[in-house]
């Protein structure tokens, strides 16, 4: 079965610092990739997704992610974080092979941005 | 407003007392799913449903039951809750075959404590 790894469980940054959160998956076939964000006390919201085409995808709130197929990675980046980016971030993978709508999530990375 | 509604938001119960967490969506989505969220483990899928009367186990189905008698509703049933089912539960829905366009829509979550 496929798995998704987010190696950074907790990240603490100061405002205006740059952010990169790692995501690696184990599935060998074609995949669809997602990043979700969960603000404190709220449900998950879609940040961005990759299905095909340009491996650099841009999402909401200034976030972007780069799909590197050779590294099985889909890292999330933001050039300058804000205090309001404090949240938990989840990477998710959907195998593009008749798996329908199933998503496998990583363990999450909790980001704290200090004002 | 298009949404996934879960009830209750918070629940404290005792070991062995049957409970049901309801989930309803108003978007005519075919696919619905239940996840539990635990610190460091991310979201793990409990059960999912591709359509009415079509359900299947996810990664952690033990101790849970579901039903899908109507398209809009997908209740999660704990016949005999145990303390290891203390968790944050999310219901999610998506149009069939349209994960690329929509991703999942998540409910607001149900925080369950079993004592």
XYZ file of C-alpha atoms in Angstrom:
230
model
C 0.000 0.000 0.000
C 1.151 3.495 -0.672
C 2.367 5.688 2.146
C 2.992 9.389 2.555
C 5.780 10.765 4.755
C 6.088 14.222 6.174
C 9.394 14.262 7.967
C 8.990 17.562 9.785
C 6.428 17.127 12.523
C 6.858 20.582 14.029
C 8.285 23.713 12.440
C 8.723 27.074 14.143
C 9.499 30.152 12.057
C 9.544 33.872 12.508
C 7.373 36.071 10.320
C 8.873 36.770 6.880
C 10.987 33.607 6.973
C 10.795 31.230 4.040
C 9.001 27.924 4.400
C 9.565 24.525 2.883
C 7.685 21.457 4.122
C 8.726 18.081 2.839
C 6.414 15.392 1.471
C 7.464 12.042 0.033
C 5.262 9.202 -1.127
C 5.960 5.580 -1.833
C 3.633 4.781 -4.733
C 5.425 3.942 -7.972
C 2.718 4.751 -10.503
C 1.085 7.959 -11.606
C -0.286 9.958 -8.714
C -2.374 12.989 -7.984
C -1.017 15.133 -5.161
C -2.587 17.525 -2.680
C -1.708 19.826 0.170
C -4.352 20.617 2.769
C -4.218 23.122 5.613
C -5.996 22.891 8.953
C -6.193 26.103 10.964
C -6.647 25.697 14.734
C -10.079 24.288 15.510
C -11.133 24.083 11.880
C -11.566 21.444 9.212
C -9.139 20.735 6.391
C -9.086 23.089 3.420
C -7.445 22.511 0.055
C -4.293 24.594 -0.507
C -3.255 23.276 -3.893
C -3.188 20.180 -6.063
C -1.189 18.623 -8.861
C -2.638 16.358 -11.500
C -0.556 16.898 -14.625
C 1.374 19.517 -16.567
C 3.671 22.061 -14.981
C 5.225 20.415 -11.922
C 5.296 23.750 -10.114
C 1.786 24.478 -8.912
C 0.529 27.586 -7.206
C -2.190 27.579 -4.602
C -4.004 29.998 -2.381
C -2.377 32.435 0.056
C 0.966 32.511 -1.743
C 1.752 28.818 -1.349
C 3.310 26.733 -4.084
C 4.522 23.159 -4.409
C 6.882 21.378 -6.744
C 6.369 17.824 -7.932
C 9.685 16.033 -8.503
C 8.817 12.657 -9.938
C 12.326 11.219 -9.652
C 12.356 11.958 -5.941
C 8.730 10.984 -5.272
C 8.367 14.359 -3.606
C 5.844 17.184 -3.490
C 7.295 19.832 -1.185
C 5.289 22.847 -0.115
C 6.890 26.299 -0.146
C 6.114 29.879 0.721
C 8.681 32.679 0.335
C 7.558 34.714 3.339
C 5.294 33.329 6.042
C 2.847 35.295 8.133
C 1.561 34.731 11.646
C -1.783 33.725 10.090
C -0.077 30.749 8.425
C 0.121 29.034 11.816
C -1.672 25.766 11.141
C -1.172 22.089 10.482
C -0.351 21.066 6.927
C -1.130 17.711 5.374
C 0.180 16.196 2.182
C -2.096 13.637 0.453
C -1.779 11.253 -2.468
C -4.369 9.725 -4.782
C -3.055 6.936 -7.036
C -4.233 7.570 -10.560
C -5.183 3.972 -11.228
C -8.892 3.406 -10.666
C -8.451 4.073 -6.954
C -11.336 6.418 -7.383
C -11.407 9.190 -4.868
C -9.259 7.608 -2.175
C -6.697 9.852 -0.527
C -3.811 8.729 1.673
C -2.609 11.433 4.047
C 0.757 12.071 5.613
C 1.139 12.529 9.357
C 0.991 16.296 9.157
C 3.396 19.139 9.940
C 2.457 21.598 12.612
C 3.725 25.091 11.720
C 3.991 27.861 14.256
C 4.866 31.337 13.039
C 6.114 33.723 15.695
C 5.083 37.367 15.245
C -24.224 26.896 0.976
C -22.459 23.730 -0.161
C -21.237 21.896 2.884
C -20.656 18.706 4.806
C -22.385 18.734 8.184
C -21.317 16.546 11.058
C -23.052 16.130 14.393
C -22.262 16.314 17.179
C -19.150 18.529 17.267
C -18.144 17.232 20.682
C -19.092 14.007 22.431
C -17.987 12.398 25.667
C -19.241 8.892 26.236
C -18.516 5.808 28.296
C -16.984 2.541 27.167
C -19.490 0.222 25.544
C -22.310 2.707 24.974
C -23.313 2.635 21.331
C -23.142 5.939 19.491
C -23.673 7.346 16.015
C -21.964 10.333 14.432
C -23.981 11.734 11.576
C -22.665 13.163 8.316
C -24.743 14.843 5.661
C -23.766 16.621 2.433
C -25.920 18.815 0.215
C -23.802 18.684 -2.945
C -25.127 15.431 -4.445
C -21.674 13.878 -4.119
C -21.335 10.179 -4.813
C -18.202 9.600 -2.756
C -18.160 9.929 1.026
C -15.546 8.922 3.539
C -14.754 8.881 7.255
C -11.326 9.663 8.662
C -9.919 9.779 12.150
C -7.161 12.217 13.008
C -4.622 11.418 15.705
C -1.480 13.386 16.613
C 1.486 12.371 14.492
C -0.569 9.905 12.452
C -2.378 12.347 10.197
C -5.735 11.277 8.842
C -6.469 7.602 8.485
C -9.426 6.368 6.505
C -11.998 4.320 8.388
C -14.632 3.564 5.742
C -15.682 4.990 2.434
C -18.644 4.795 0.114
C -18.652 5.123 -3.649
C -22.435 5.488 -3.815
C -25.698 4.426 -2.192
C -25.456 0.925 -0.691
C -21.778 0.703 -1.717
C -19.356 0.854 1.198
C -15.880 -0.508 1.837
C -13.243 -0.617 4.533
C -10.443 1.873 4.719
C -7.208 1.449 6.633
C -8.589 1.338 10.192
C -12.146 -0.092 10.104
C -12.051 -2.173 13.307
C -14.700 -1.143 15.804
C -16.683 0.942 13.314
C -19.678 0.451 11.050
C -21.207 2.631 8.365
C -24.269 2.668 6.179
C -25.245 4.525 3.024
C -28.986 4.230 2.569
C -29.320 7.675 1.039
C -26.882 9.604 -1.097
C -26.631 12.571 1.246
C -26.062 10.688 4.533
C -23.165 8.557 5.720
C -23.380 7.877 9.472
C -20.492 6.400 11.459
C -21.543 3.878 14.097
C -19.515 2.749 17.080
C -21.336 -0.296 18.464
C -19.173 -0.614 21.576
C -16.803 2.333 21.885
C -13.467 1.888 23.612
C -10.957 4.470 24.873
C -8.656 3.860 21.879
C -11.383 5.322 19.692
C -10.935 8.685 21.370
C -10.050 10.847 18.401
C -11.068 13.653 16.066
C -13.294 12.376 13.284
C -13.855 13.966 9.893
C -16.370 13.182 7.213
C -15.532 14.136 3.630
C -17.274 14.006 0.275
C -16.391 14.392 -3.383
C -18.040 13.978 -6.782
C -17.204 10.615 -8.311
C -14.260 10.807 -10.676
C -13.859 14.529 -10.092
C -11.146 14.596 -7.495
C -9.015 16.614 -9.927
C -11.422 19.499 -9.926
C -12.773 19.501 -6.430
C -10.666 17.527 -3.995
C -12.546 16.625 -0.861
C -14.991 18.800 1.029
C -14.545 18.175 4.734
C -16.960 18.487 7.605
C -16.046 20.501 10.695
C -15.080 17.454 12.710
C -16.365 15.553 15.733
C -14.159 15.323 18.784
C -14.994 12.067 20.556
C -13.780 11.128 24.010
C -14.457 7.627 25.346
C -13.881 7.198 29.066
